[in-house]
Amino acid sequence: MSHNSFGHLFRVTSWGESHGPAIGCVVDGCPPGLKLTEADIQPWLDRRRPGQSKFTTQRQEPDSVRILSGVFEGQTTGTPIALHIDNVDQRSRDYGAIAEQFRPGHADLTYDLKYGVRDYRGGGRASARETATRVAAGAIARLILGRVRIRGALVQMGPHGIDRARWDWAETERNPFWCPDPVAAASWETYLSDVRKRGSSCGAVIELVADFVPAGLGAPIYAKLDADLAGALMSINAVKAVEIGDGLASAALSGEDNADEMRMRDGEVTFASNHAGGILGGISTGQPIVARFAVKPTSSILAPRQSVDRQGHDVDVVTKGRHDPCVGIRAVPVGEAMLACVLADHLLRDRAQNSGRRGGNT
Amino acid sequence: MSHNSFGHLFRVTSWGESHGPAIGCVVDGCPPGLKLTEADIQPWLDRRRPGQSKFTTQRQEPDSVRILSGVFEGQTTGTPIALHIDNVDQRSRDYGAIAEQFRPGHADLTYDLKYGVRDYRGGGRASARETATRVAAGAIARLILGRVRIRGALVQMGPHGIDRARWDWAETERNPFWCPDPVAAASWETYLSDVRKRGSSCGAVIELVADFVPAGLGAPIYAKLDADLAGALMSINAVKAVEIGDGLASAALSGEDNADEMRMRDGEVTFASNHAGGILGGISTGQPIVARFAVKPTSSILAPRQSVDRQGHDVDVVTKGRHDPCVGIRAVPVGEAMLACVLADHLLRDRAQNSGRRGGNT
Amino acid sequence: MSHNSFGHLFRVTSWGESHGPAIGCVVDGCPPGLKLTEADIQPWLDRRRPGQSKFTTQRQEPDSVRILSGVFEGQTTGTPIALHIDNVDQRSRDYGAIAEQFRPGHADLTYDLKYGVRDYRGGGRASARETATRVAAGAIARLILGRVRIRGALVQMGPHGIDRARWDWAETERNPFWCPDPVAAASWETYLSDVRKRGSSCGAVIELVADFVPAGLGAPIYAKLDADLAGALMSINAVKAVEIGDGLASAALSGEDNADEMRMRDGEVTFASNHAGGILGGISTGQPIVARFAVKPTSSILAPRQSVDRQGHDVDVVTKGRHDPCVGIRAVPVGEAMLACVLADHLLRDRAQNSGRRGGNT
Amino acid sequence: MSHNSFGHLFRVTSWGESHGPAIGCVVDGCPPGLKLTEADIQPWLDRRRPGQSKFTTQRQEPDSVRILSGVFEGQTTGTPIALHIDNVDQRSRDYGAIAEQFRPGHADLTYDLKYGVRDYRGGGRASARETATRVAAGAIARLILGRVRIRGALVQMGPHGIDRARWDWAETERNPFWCPDPVAAASWETYLSDVRKRGSSCGAVIELVADFVPAGLGAPIYAKLDADLAGALMSINAVKAVEIGDGLASAALSGEDNADEMRMRDGEVTFASNHAGGILGGISTGQPIVARFAVKPTSSILAPRQSVDRQGHDVDVVTKGRHDPCVGIRAVPVGEAMLACVLADHLLRDRAQNSGRRGGNT
């Protein structure tokens, strides 16, 4: 990853600020001959779109994507695909106060220290609005991945986890939280309503699962699949932790318990467990890829916090404006997109080096 | 990160297998005029070196590093620095059995699936032996970083954590575990002796702290300091999770509790807390950088595990040979080195874009 | 350079086809705090713009550039700068015939062989239209370069060279050819009118000169300033040769004649000649950078040429539509822009590695 | 290309100075399963090796290459291949004088200006000795390229060209100049003997031809095959010009004469000429790739030249020591190697994006 680009062969370069005229990205390296129209991208953007329930920011952005290049007569041509999303509902007036003040937990201070100048409107470049371009790029990545299935779920909201015995993927489409546990979803509704009314916020943990990933993806040592995935997920706004497979919990396991035992079944290697999260030595095993990431509570809250301003005065900051009480909810489709992009990139990389060999992914 | 290189301007390319004639790396992009001899690197390697206590593998490797280029009359010249470490104590005979069998938790299966051929001796390229080159590169990175202080500590061994109230950095140099809590260290000694005698293994959690990091390091959006750090740490063998600041725990916090409040003190911005781990919006705040990573239990254990071989037969695998019962111990200096490399890279990147401006790091 | 991006720290990613809705580029890595509005870019685009004399294509494109990100209140912010240029005068009907036929000298055949699908309208991605985005990026690069002065001139049209004794930079702004020799310019007018009327075309040689380039730019071995410049110039459409300093002619010199002798004058190293073109060992000397590149004759001509079509039939191709009889003319501002981008990139790279040292460029 | 690395997927990182203990490179991204031993590399190094005739430097370097990693039981494993060549005949005493003086035409001045410190012995990093590592890497690239045949020839020595009517590839192996014209070779022998005796030097032009290159290699816009090749060749020491196909001469052609007309023959596209040098729109056509590069006369000559020293005094420099009177001779195998590396890199890149499609190179 390099400044505003990520990926090596499937390479995404994003641009745009929260309150500029538009945001967008350039997707380079996409194979030719894939069927692609805006209709293949828009549904994924709609999942991330704000203003869809009372639990996300009330900013109304249609997030209509336009393909400006790289597609001809409905097919990708192998040239860079420019994706463009106009900003519609900017309302910059909400943010005038933060031009001079540094909101705790936000990037205001650090952008100012680093660059000496920043577009403070709505968080500028540091706004979660940028993640729309990731979702758009991820939609193209999915086309490359063919039958690979990528799904995400919220498995913890604030301090409240789910009961994994009740996990039902279909449930994630039925509640506004992408929660796979209907009982937890119901209780979260009450919890988050209260958080929202108090002008407070909470964090979340998201779990991503990719099924049907071919074995052999990942390029050790410094482009391990899990390393690239960790970087990609950590680059999402507000993410503070990334786990692969058993993650932190694996530290407490014994070697015996952690071993994913193997047996042949119908001529295929099968595993008795998946503590590894589908990755060994940085390379996919063919098992489902499992990753989790933790999102901190939204930093924009109504309760006044101590801070300083650009002139070096102590101030108390109250963040008004429209915000997500739990920004982790909308991080679900973003995480899915990043996983898709990483896998697509590694599929192409593996094809380059290993095509035609045992395990090569053509 | 690209296959076997990492870093953008301070760029390390590593090579070598566990049982080949040597391992090494090329450090490119180092500023000229830094005083550098092997004596600046060797002490860091010695900290990671195996065979120093009964708690690490008994392989005896002097890990003597030689500088083959890029240094003239004791100074770096700005040209690539080749570092070379001979392998001395290979004992390949220990590993003959695994040529055909896939050890659970190891990269045997995935290298075979991906490449169709692998150097199975001692894990080949996937061996933790490769991490010696990271430590060597990290020693050079530290020279670039000047007064930045980077330290690591083992904060959890197997299921056993430390008492942070007893944290004493000096203690990490007094026990074989880099444990900052003398009481925990004593109990770990008993615990790990038992694990080792049983031929079992355990995981660990390592905490890294970098003090005196200048504000302004990190290059959003896709080269955030935390994103690059997450990728760098996850690329270390056996790592399954990375946390920045409060990490996973931040998901359970409220926005109020998570806010690191600021006040001016003596003309400087000071923080009342450091939940963020010294990074906001992907850019360093000037607070200490705090990161943790979890290492899974060593996969090489004496208890037989179910597996398969290259010919597709079910087999039971017992891993003899010399191994670390808790590979997380030796991961401490490796993690420190990766943190140093990431910071050095970002120091140069920031200097390129922001030199001479407010917050620029010259 | 990587697919559709070039530059390492000052990094340009371009997108767009000749007859799509728009073309554009993302300029990443630009230092913050530079004053920038569309008015800083537009004049450079206007110099490259088609339809300004009878000697360039009659396609009427205003080439109005819009800045969509990375600039706030008239200053660069250090975030990616998206530049957007709408395509206005596409007239796709002119090109319907070439959907199935491969025009000799064009990229029709090779895009088809490589990708199996191509946007054939106006050459699609292979159109010289893409070079507008290079010029736009070059305008930003010039801002970074400060007092560095970059100029280009046409020094050969078809077989007709100039008399260097008459070289006058001011003259390049007075004729439609960027010719520095007024006598040659007058005769070229007659020559090119004839070429144009016959529906034929001719090639050209362009010379670029950058004055006031600081010494020390260039990063050996594989990012030599001349190597990066050669790649950048060769990437321009229709370029078939690149020379630095004396170029090809240096092969015929003796070592004695080729030596650029040095003497101290007023405390500075001065050179008696500049056969090297301002670059030694891949690093700038402080002398003017001198480079030349040769452009082949426009491949679109009225005379029928033998070719084949997608179905494998022999055909005779006549290229109608609007074309430049000498595409080398409009390559002058494009070459200048590429030189500016390469220098800006290396200025940032040098600053990263060598800031604060002797010769460092802060 | 990035500092001391080149290539995107087939990636070479080189290190080493002329008079350090060794030089070497790391070849990353090589496909697994290729048969490779030192015996596959050594013959190519032997072609470049100094001291083989009176027309090259008398430095005696066996240039024995050792493979330190990435190969197991005679096969590449897909992990990085470290190549190591010891420096044997350094004789640093020859170069003591140049520690303080800047030789005209050499990189002494610029390295000093850029880095403030340099290994002056034998030119240090700027020595042509580094090109041995390119040749070694090129030998591996050739294995990837399969039936592609890459050959080079000296087509001009000083002012003396060849008669192309007498071109005979077999002849290049029979004279010490890689000259394809036996008559020219004979006269060059006399010419170069005289140059050598006078302590003078001369330049040269090398032509490279790659046959059987599959169509579809090259990645527009900024990774065009010719652009990458131009950068790669210009990165070779002392190169001042690069041409593709007709090169500079194409500027003087008419569009009619420059068109490479096509006809179907036996179901294949065939060309009546190859002015383009096998590349259109940055992508290979399937015709032979033809490139030329010009090498300036060796800068080390016996005649005193005016210069300055590090202390700012005017001095007269005489360069003793062992040198090639025409360094262009030994540039022939180096140019071949760079062409091989560029083609191998693009073969892998094309495979990644286009595998399985029309024109895809599997």
PDB file of C-alpha atoms in Angstrom, chain B residues 173-307:
ATOM      1  CA  GLU B 173      16.296  -7.685  30.745  1.00  0.00           C
ATOM      2  CA  ARG B 174      16.470  -9.856  33.845  1.00  0.00           C
ATOM      3  CA  ASN B 175      14.372 -12.874  32.887  1.00  0.00           C
ATOM      4  CA  PRO B 176      14.464 -15.103  29.811  1.00  0.00           C
ATOM      5  CA  PHE B 177      10.944 -14.054  28.765  1.00  0.00           C
ATOM      6  CA  TRP B 178      11.226 -10.264  28.329  1.00  0.00           C
ATOM      7  CA  CYS B 179       8.555 -10.159  31.031  1.00  0.00           C
ATOM      8  CA  PRO B 180       8.129  -6.741  32.712  1.00  0.00           C
ATOM      9  CA  ASP B 181       6.492  -8.226  35.807  1.00  0.00           C
ATOM     10  CA  PRO B 182       8.936 -10.101  38.061  1.00  0.00           C
ATOM     11  CA  VAL B 183       6.212 -12.053  39.792  1.00  0.00           C
ATOM     12  CA  ALA B 184       4.718 -13.251  36.533  1.00  0.00           C
ATOM     13  CA  ALA B 185       8.173 -14.085  35.242  1.00  0.00           C
ATOM     14  CA  ALA B 186       8.789 -16.385  38.154  1.00  0.00           C
ATOM     15  CA  SER B 187       5.529 -18.246  37.697  1.00  0.00           C
ATOM     16  CA  TRP B 188       6.048 -18.463  33.924  1.00  0.00           C
ATOM     17  CA  GLU B 189       9.336 -20.235  34.531  1.00  0.00           C
ATOM     18  CA  THR B 190       7.514 -23.051  36.268  1.00  0.00           C
ATOM     19  CA  TYR B 191       4.713 -23.060  33.734  1.00  0.00           C
ATOM     20  CA  LEU B 192       6.925 -23.143  30.687  1.00  0.00           C
ATOM     21  CA  SER B 193       9.238 -25.784  32.138  1.00  0.00           C
ATOM     22  CA  ASP B 194       6.239 -28.021  32.440  1.00  0.00           C
ATOM     23  CA  VAL B 195       5.051 -27.229  28.919  1.00  0.00           C
ATOM     24  CA  ARG B 196       8.487 -27.981  27.570  1.00  0.00           C
ATOM     25  CA  LYS B 197       8.872 -31.259  29.433  1.00  0.00           C
ATOM     26  CA  ARG B 198       5.527 -32.444  28.145  1.00  0.00           C
ATOM     27  CA  GLY B 199       6.658 -31.675  24.586  1.00  0.00           C
ATOM     28  CA  SER B 200       3.774 -29.262  24.357  1.00  0.00           C
ATOM     29  CA  SER B 201       3.804 -25.554  23.504  1.00  0.00           C
ATOM     30  CA  CYS B 202       2.009 -22.332  24.278  1.00  0.00           C
ATOM     31  CA  GLY B 203       1.254 -18.976  22.712  1.00  0.00           C
ATOM     32  CA  ALA B 204       2.028 -15.464  23.864  1.00  0.00           C
ATOM     33  CA  VAL B 205       1.144 -11.808  23.563  1.00  0.00           C
ATOM     34  CA  ILE B 206       3.839  -9.184  23.009  1.00  0.00           C
ATOM     35  CA  GLU B 207       3.493  -5.472  23.638  1.00  0.00           C
ATOM     36  CA  LEU B 208       5.609  -2.920  21.806  1.00  0.00           C
ATOM     37  CA  VAL B 209       6.087   0.677  22.848  1.00  0.00           C
ATOM     38  CA  ALA B 210       7.874   3.402  20.904  1.00  0.00           C
ATOM     39  CA  ASP B 211       8.583   6.582  22.810  1.00  0.00           C
ATOM     40  CA  PHE B 212       9.621   9.971  21.445  1.00  0.00           C
ATOM     41  CA  VAL B 213       8.097   9.302  18.022  1.00  0.00           C
ATOM     42  CA  PRO B 214       7.625  12.648  16.300  1.00  0.00           C
ATOM     43  CA  ALA B 215       4.082  13.650  15.417  1.00  0.00           C
ATOM     44  CA  GLY B 216       3.132  13.495  11.776  1.00  0.00           C
ATOM     45  CA  LEU B 217       4.360  10.036  10.739  1.00  0.00           C
ATOM     46  CA  GLY B 218       1.952   8.034   8.604  1.00  0.00           C
ATOM     47  CA  ALA B 219       0.537   8.558   5.158  1.00  0.00           C
ATOM     48  CA  PRO B 220      -3.205   8.209   4.845  1.00  0.00           C
ATOM     49  CA  ILE B 221      -5.248   6.545   3.520  1.00  0.00           C
ATOM     50  CA  TYR B 222      -3.530   3.340   2.502  1.00  0.00           C
ATOM     51  CA  ALA B 223      -0.180   3.842   4.152  1.00  0.00           C
ATOM     52  CA  LYS B 224      -1.493   4.688   7.579  1.00  0.00           C
ATOM     53  CA  LEU B 225       1.102   4.120  10.236  1.00  0.00           C
ATOM     54  CA  ASP B 226      -1.139   1.618  12.012  1.00  0.00           C
ATOM     55  CA  ALA B 227      -2.023  -0.156   8.769  1.00  0.00           C
ATOM     56  CA  ASP B 228       1.615  -0.584   7.810  1.00  0.00           C
ATOM     57  CA  LEU B 229       2.421  -1.675  11.343  1.00  0.00           C
ATOM     58  CA  ALA B 230      -0.406  -4.205  11.344  1.00  0.00           C
ATOM     59  CA  GLY B 231       0.859  -5.688   8.097  1.00  0.00           C
ATOM     60  CA  ALA B 232       4.438  -5.747   9.340  1.00  0.00           C
ATOM     61  CA  LEU B 233       3.592  -7.482  12.603  1.00  0.00           C
ATOM     62  CA  MET B 234       1.163  -9.921  11.019  1.00  0.00           C
ATOM     63  CA  SER B 235       3.940 -10.924   8.620  1.00  0.00           C
ATOM     64  CA  ILE B 236       5.930 -12.383  11.528  1.00  0.00           C
ATOM     65  CA  ASN B 237       5.656 -16.146  11.771  1.00  0.00           C
ATOM     66  CA  ALA B 238       2.773 -17.463  13.887  1.00  0.00           C
ATOM     67  CA  VAL B 239       1.186 -14.068  14.562  1.00  0.00           C
ATOM     68  CA  LYS B 240      -2.615 -14.218  14.589  1.00  0.00           C
ATOM     69  CA  ALA B 241      -3.677 -10.804  15.903  1.00  0.00           C
ATOM     70  CA  VAL B 242      -2.493  -7.217  16.035  1.00  0.00           C
ATOM     71  CA  GLU B 243      -3.803  -4.466  18.269  1.00  0.00           C
ATOM     72  CA  ILE B 244      -3.098  -0.738  18.353  1.00  0.00           C
ATOM     73  CA  GLY B 245      -3.657   1.095  21.627  1.00  0.00           C
ATOM     74  CA  ASP B 246      -6.656  -0.378  23.386  1.00  0.00           C
ATOM     75  CA  GLY B 247      -7.178  -2.715  20.466  1.00  0.00           C
ATOM     76  CA  LEU B 248     -10.024  -5.190  20.793  1.00  0.00           C
ATOM     77  CA  ALA B 249     -10.999  -3.703  24.131  1.00  0.00           C
ATOM     78  CA  SER B 250     -11.877  -0.403  22.489  1.00  0.00           C
ATOM     79  CA  ALA B 251     -14.950  -2.042  20.959  1.00  0.00           C
ATOM     80  CA  ALA B 252     -16.467  -2.216  24.426  1.00  0.00           C
ATOM     81  CA  LEU B 253     -15.747   1.392  25.380  1.00  0.00           C
ATOM     82  CA  SER B 254     -18.101   4.328  25.117  1.00  0.00           C
ATOM     83  CA  GLY B 255     -17.099   7.283  23.027  1.00  0.00           C
ATOM     84  CA  GLU B 256     -16.656   9.295  26.204  1.00  0.00           C
ATOM     85  CA  ASP B 257     -14.274   6.783  27.742  1.00  0.00           C
ATOM     86  CA  ASN B 258     -12.336   6.280  24.552  1.00  0.00           C
ATOM     87  CA  ALA B 259     -11.619   9.983  23.965  1.00  0.00           C
ATOM     88  CA  ASP B 260      -8.020  10.906  24.712  1.00  0.00           C
ATOM     89  CA  GLU B 261      -8.573  14.383  26.067  1.00  0.00           C
ATOM     90  CA  MET B 262      -6.035  17.108  25.391  1.00  0.00           C
ATOM     91  CA  ARG B 263      -4.730  20.114  27.241  1.00  0.00           C
ATOM     92  CA  MET B 264      -1.921  22.550  26.583  1.00  0.00           C
ATOM     93  CA  ARG B 265       0.996  22.228  28.986  1.00  0.00           C
ATOM     94  CA  ASP B 266       4.142  24.285  28.643  1.00  0.00           C
ATOM     95  CA  GLY B 267       3.178  25.144  25.087  1.00  0.00           C
ATOM     96  CA  GLU B 268       2.719  21.537  24.052  1.00  0.00           C
ATOM     97  CA  VAL B 269      -0.362  19.449  23.428  1.00  0.00           C
ATOM     98  CA  THR B 270      -0.590  16.825  26.164  1.00  0.00           C
ATOM     99  CA  PHE B 271      -3.005  13.929  26.443  1.00  0.00           C
ATOM    100  CA  ALA B 272      -4.803  12.670  29.514  1.00  0.00           C
ATOM    101  CA  SER B 273      -4.771   9.096  28.197  1.00  0.00           C
ATOM    102  CA  ASN B 274      -3.577   7.047  25.239  1.00  0.00           C
ATOM    103  CA  HIS B 275      -6.386   4.741  24.195  1.00  0.00           C
ATOM    104  CA  ALA B 276      -5.412   5.464  20.610  1.00  0.00           C
ATOM    105  CA  GLY B 277      -1.917   4.033  21.019  1.00  0.00           C
ATOM    106  CA  GLY B 278      -0.356   7.176  19.655  1.00  0.00           C
ATOM    107  CA  ILE B 279      -2.022   7.120  16.241  1.00  0.00           C
ATOM    108  CA  LEU B 280      -5.032   9.100  14.999  1.00  0.00           C
ATOM    109  CA  GLY B 281      -6.230   8.954  11.429  1.00  0.00           C
ATOM    110  CA  GLY B 282      -3.205   6.828  10.614  1.00  0.00           C
ATOM    111  CA  ILE B 283      -0.780   9.548  11.736  1.00  0.00           C
ATOM    112  CA  SER B 284       1.347   9.643  14.868  1.00  0.00           C
ATOM    113  CA  THR B 285       0.232  12.082  17.563  1.00  0.00           C
ATOM    114  CA  GLY B 286       3.534  12.377  19.382  1.00  0.00           C
ATOM    115  CA  GLN B 287       2.311  10.089  22.167  1.00  0.00           C
ATOM    116  CA  PRO B 288       3.957   6.691  22.583  1.00  0.00           C
ATOM    117  CA  ILE B 289       3.071   4.218  19.857  1.00  0.00           C
ATOM    118  CA  VAL B 290       1.589   1.140  21.538  1.00  0.00           C
ATOM    119  CA  ALA B 291       0.954  -2.099  19.665  1.00  0.00           C
ATOM    120  CA  ARG B 292       0.403  -5.689  20.681  1.00  0.00           C
ATOM    121  CA  PHE B 293       0.478  -8.917  18.757  1.00  0.00           C
ATOM    122  CA  ALA B 294      -0.545 -12.455  19.594  1.00  0.00           C
ATOM    123  CA  VAL B 295       1.574 -15.458  18.691  1.00  0.00           C
ATOM    124  CA  LYS B 296      -0.021 -18.853  18.414  1.00  0.00           C
ATOM    125  CA  PRO B 297       1.521 -21.843  20.207  1.00  0.00           C
ATOM    126  CA  THR B 298       4.446 -23.428  18.430  1.00  0.00           C
ATOM    127  CA  SER B 299       3.038 -25.961  16.007  1.00  0.00           C
ATOM    128  CA  SER B 300       5.879 -28.422  16.522  1.00  0.00           C
ATOM    129  CA  ILE B 301       4.834 -30.634  19.397  1.00  0.00           C
ATOM    130  CA  LEU B 302       5.576 -34.184  20.506  1.00  0.00           C
ATOM    131  CA  ALA B 303       1.973 -35.359  20.758  1.00  0.00           C
ATOM    132  CA  PRO B 304       0.927 -37.133  17.576  1.00  0.00           C
ATOM    133  CA  ARG B 305      -1.528 -35.205  15.414  1.00  0.00           C
ATOM    134  CA  GLN B 306      -3.649 -36.439  12.539  1.00  0.00           C
ATOM    135  CA  SER B 307      -2.493 -35.325   9.135  1.00  0.00           C
TER     136      SER B 307
END
